[in-house]
Amino acid sequence: RLEGLAHKVLQWYLCRMEGWFAADSDTISLKCWDQEELLPGGHGLMVRGYLPVIHTLAKGLDIRLGHRVSKIERRYNGVKVTVENGETFIADAAVVAVPLGVLKAKSIKFEPKLPDWKEAAIADLGVGIENKIILHFENVFWPNVEFLGVVAETSYGCSYFLNLHKAAGHPVLVYMPAGRLAKDIEKMSDEAAANFAFMQLKKILPDASSPIQYLVSRWGTDV
Ligand SMILES: Cc1cc2nc3c(=O)[nH]c(=O)nc-3n(C[C@H](O)[C@H](O)[C@H](O)COP(=O)(O)OP(=O)(O)OC[C@H]3O[C@@H](n4cnc5c(N)ncnc54)[C@H](O)[C@@H]3O)c2cc1C
């Protein structure tokens, strides 16, 4: 059994794995955890966000935002899609690309119902959670590294901060909790969540100045 710093560093790696899978390590399949195939090449960060990509892809397409689908009916000659305000759309086919969590919440009614094997897969697969707490500072007081890590006795206590200053030039750190920690933080107010993230940062940078702005995601509860 590892002790001291070696133990804490192991917890840090577990914390990173939990971040990668957005789930606690005791819920990650030992048999299947390493199935994905990474594309070659390094990691990239969209410094202007994904909006330019989305705008380019969306050119010439009829895209309706704010249309929450509540029902999809398959008919002999196509599909009928109903949205929450009662409006309907008829099409030859529908490609359903909502996240697994939405399917698990059964907020879309399928007629006829989905095949048993698909319903079983939706029920059996777990859906994870990872959030972002974005801290905007007056100026940069941290080292010029890709990310800052805080090690601890448990993976729950470890922290990861993505340094947006290195990539995008803004004095911004992004704290990214996953799994049970993310769920616990979602129970806090935005102010308390941002303060929690800042306290984690203070553990390695005690002289850190308070953020001037923050933004807190709640991807586990906004379905
Ligand atoms: C914190 C975090 C960090 C991540 N970091 C990275 C990263 O660094 N690199 C990377 O490659 N991937 C990353 N990912 C993963 C990546 O974001 C997802 O894999 C990707 O966005 C999935 O795309 P998608 O189109 O399948 O689903 P989504 O992007 O979730 O799109 C689904 C869409 O369906 C819509 N929708 C839901 N319900 C309905 C409904 N009833 N009616 C109509 N529309 C509906 C939603 O509004 C949404 O627009 C990250 C994910 C998270 C949460």
XYZ file of C-alpha atoms and ligand atoms in Angstrom:
276
model
C 0.000 0.000 0.000
C 1.346 3.423 -0.949
C 1.864 6.076 1.702
C 2.622 9.790 1.915
C 3.133 11.697 -1.317
C 3.051 8.535 -3.471
C -0.432 7.751 -2.114
C -1.599 11.315 -2.805
C -0.207 11.256 -6.338
C -2.078 7.982 -6.959
C -5.264 9.708 -5.736
C -4.546 12.527 -8.160
C -4.355 10.055 -11.059
C -7.613 8.465 -9.893
C -9.127 11.944 -9.755
C -8.021 12.554 -13.353
C -9.489 9.224 -14.451
C -12.740 10.171 -12.711
C -12.646 13.484 -14.563
C -12.040 11.718 -17.894
C -15.021 9.401 -17.325
C -17.091 11.923 -15.334
C -17.702 9.191 -12.749
C -16.287 7.848 -9.485
C -13.692 5.114 -9.965
C -15.861 2.540 -8.130
C -18.491 2.930 -10.868
C -16.068 2.591 -13.790
C -15.851 -0.859 -15.405
C -12.405 -2.402 -14.906
C -13.032 -4.614 -17.945
C -14.179 -1.893 -20.325
C -12.623 1.340 -19.041
C -9.915 1.575 -21.698
C -11.958 0.802 -24.813
C -11.840 4.117 -26.580
C -9.393 4.736 -29.371
C -7.713 8.124 -29.165
C -7.250 9.974 -32.421
C -3.620 10.716 -33.309
C -2.246 14.236 -32.749
C -2.142 16.474 -29.722
C -4.961 18.098 -27.806
C -6.339 21.396 -29.054
C -8.411 24.122 -27.442
C -10.905 26.187 -29.434
C -9.647 29.573 -28.277
C -12.692 31.388 -29.704
C -15.071 28.655 -28.517
C -17.067 26.334 -30.753
C -19.412 29.048 -32.050
C -17.433 29.767 -35.289
C -17.486 26.016 -36.099
C -21.212 25.776 -35.347
C -21.992 28.878 -37.432
C -20.064 27.437 -40.386
C -21.727 24.030 -40.138
C -25.159 25.632 -39.726
C -24.938 27.764 -42.889
C -27.962 27.181 -45.107
C -29.661 24.828 -42.634
C -33.049 25.401 -41.012
C -32.156 25.047 -37.329
C -34.813 25.659 -34.670
C -33.399 26.457 -31.257
C -35.576 26.318 -28.139
C -37.646 23.415 -29.513
C -37.662 20.719 -26.839
C -38.871 17.486 -28.421
C -41.401 15.620 -26.283
C -42.631 12.900 -28.654
C -41.404 11.036 -31.718
C -43.934 8.910 -33.620
C -42.874 6.582 -36.395
C -45.484 6.233 -39.112
C -45.619 4.012 -42.172
C -44.266 6.839 -44.385
C -42.056 8.866 -42.051
C -41.948 10.441 -38.613
C -43.912 13.015 -36.658
C -41.991 14.998 -34.062
C -43.859 16.960 -31.396
C -42.216 19.705 -29.348
C -43.203 20.953 -25.895
C -45.393 23.825 -27.123
C -47.453 21.342 -29.154
C -45.986 22.270 -32.554
C -45.402 19.256 -34.828
C -42.963 18.490 -37.640
C -43.332 15.799 -40.287
C -40.224 14.301 -41.900
C -39.027 11.244 -43.790
C -36.788 10.257 -40.873
C -35.461 11.580 -37.562
C -31.913 11.269 -36.287
C -32.082 11.289 -32.491
C -28.833 12.655 -31.060
C -29.899 13.646 -27.539
C -27.519 12.652 -24.742
C -27.936 9.381 -22.851
C -29.073 11.262 -19.732
C -32.074 12.648 -21.640
C -32.986 9.155 -22.857
C -32.644 7.812 -19.301
C -34.941 10.579 -18.000
C -37.572 9.356 -20.530
C -38.468 12.954 -21.354
C -39.090 11.973 -24.986
C -41.946 9.548 -25.669
C -41.293 7.159 -28.548
C -44.183 5.604 -30.470
C -43.882 2.706 -31.034
C -41.677 2.325 -27.968
C -37.984 1.655 -28.484
C -37.009 -2.021 -28.855
C -36.376 -3.864 -25.568
C -32.656 -4.315 -26.305
C -32.249 -0.545 -26.766
C -34.238 0.289 -23.624
C -32.107 -2.223 -21.698
C -28.887 -0.607 -22.990
C -30.169 2.874 -22.025
C -31.066 1.604 -18.541
C -27.818 -0.342 -17.994
C -25.345 2.325 -19.084
C -24.498 4.908 -16.447
C -24.369 8.592 -17.191
C -21.621 10.627 -15.592
C -21.279 14.206 -14.510
C -18.512 16.739 -14.801
C -18.930 20.458 -14.277
C -16.950 23.597 -14.925
C -16.509 26.403 -12.440
C -14.914 29.252 -14.312
C -12.954 31.734 -12.235
C -12.028 35.053 -13.837
C -9.263 36.963 -12.032
C -8.012 40.526 -12.251
C -4.582 39.290 -13.245
C -2.498 36.151 -13.524
C -0.720 34.989 -10.354
C -0.188 31.333 -11.272
C 2.613 29.630 -13.244
C 2.514 29.335 -17.035
C 1.481 25.668 -17.094
C -1.353 23.857 -18.907
C -3.119 22.903 -15.690
C -2.741 23.128 -11.919
C -3.320 20.065 -9.760
C -3.987 19.744 -6.045
C -3.182 16.333 -4.524
C -4.987 15.006 -1.448
C -5.548 11.892 0.688
C -8.547 10.879 -1.465
C -9.421 11.413 -5.119
C -12.522 13.291 -3.869
C -10.222 15.878 -2.286
C -7.973 16.357 -5.341
C -8.495 19.246 -7.748
C -7.827 20.104 -11.362
C -7.671 23.636 -12.770
C -7.322 24.204 -16.492
C -5.237 27.300 -17.183
C -7.004 29.249 -19.925
C -4.336 31.933 -19.785
C -1.798 29.663 -21.442
C -4.165 28.814 -24.288
C -6.338 31.893 -24.730
C -4.503 34.716 -22.942
C -7.304 35.463 -20.456
C -6.699 35.465 -16.659
C -9.072 32.516 -16.205
C -8.843 29.163 -14.417
C -11.444 26.428 -14.897
C -12.043 24.100 -11.949
C -13.524 20.796 -13.125
C -15.071 18.509 -10.489
C -16.504 15.126 -11.555
C -18.602 12.296 -10.120
C -19.813 12.514 -6.522
C -17.845 15.717 -5.909
C -19.608 17.407 -8.849
C -22.991 16.226 -7.529
C -22.207 17.569 -4.050
C -21.090 20.929 -5.441
C -24.337 21.191 -7.462
C -26.193 21.350 -4.141
C -24.390 24.638 -3.351
C -25.304 28.126 -4.539
C -23.187 29.509 -7.398
C -21.373 31.766 -4.931
C -20.598 28.886 -2.546
C -19.468 26.665 -5.442
C -17.115 29.357 -6.772
C -15.806 29.900 -3.254
C -15.247 26.148 -2.822
C -13.186 26.088 -6.039
C -11.223 29.135 -4.913
C -10.467 27.467 -1.536
C -9.033 24.454 -3.404
C -6.788 26.819 -5.354
C -5.662 28.519 -2.147
C -4.316 25.184 -0.929
C -1.491 25.458 -3.465
C -1.466 29.238 -3.977
C -2.204 30.723 -0.519
C -1.721 34.302 -1.762
C -4.222 33.932 -4.601
C -6.436 37.007 -5.067
C -10.215 36.475 -5.200
C -11.923 36.078 -8.585
C -13.712 39.121 -10.003
C -16.301 36.972 -11.832
C -17.392 33.347 -11.909
C -19.624 31.030 -13.902
C -20.899 27.698 -12.565
C -22.342 24.882 -14.711
C -24.998 22.462 -13.405
C -25.013 19.758 -16.030
C -26.280 17.118 -13.591
C -29.513 18.919 -12.747
C -30.465 20.962 -15.808
C -32.169 18.103 -17.743
C -17.173 19.242 -18.608
C -17.008 18.569 -19.942
C -15.812 18.686 -20.587
C -15.620 18.086 -21.821
N -14.432 18.256 -22.440
C -14.229 17.740 -23.659
C -13.009 17.965 -24.347
O -12.121 18.636 -23.837
N -12.857 17.411 -25.564
C -13.840 16.675 -26.148
O -13.654 16.217 -27.277
N -14.999 16.440 -25.531
C -15.217 16.952 -24.304
N -16.401 16.714 -23.645
C -17.372 15.830 -24.269
C -18.178 16.521 -25.359
O -18.647 17.756 -24.878
C -19.350 15.611 -25.715
O -18.870 14.341 -26.056
C -20.116 16.163 -26.911
O -20.576 17.462 -26.655
C -21.305 15.242 -27.187
O -21.977 15.747 -28.318
P -23.426 15.291 -28.641
O -23.829 16.020 -29.888
O -23.514 13.801 -28.627
O -24.313 15.760 -27.402
P -24.587 17.227 -26.860
O -23.475 18.173 -27.181
O -24.975 17.038 -25.436
O -25.839 17.683 -27.736
C -27.121 17.167 -27.516
C -28.123 18.251 -27.868
O -29.427 17.735 -27.690
C -30.233 18.781 -27.197
N -31.408 18.193 -26.547
C -31.492 17.521 -25.371
N -32.767 17.146 -25.129
C -33.502 17.585 -26.187
C -34.888 17.506 -26.525
N -35.793 16.877 -25.752
N -35.291 18.093 -27.674
C -34.417 18.741 -28.508
N -33.089 18.828 -28.239
C -32.650 18.259 -27.098
C -29.341 19.517 -26.204
O -29.831 20.831 -25.988
C -28.014 19.486 -26.961
O -27.866 20.632 -27.769
C -16.652 17.320 -22.408
C -17.875 17.197 -21.758
C -18.055 17.818 -20.540
C -19.414 17.699 -19.861
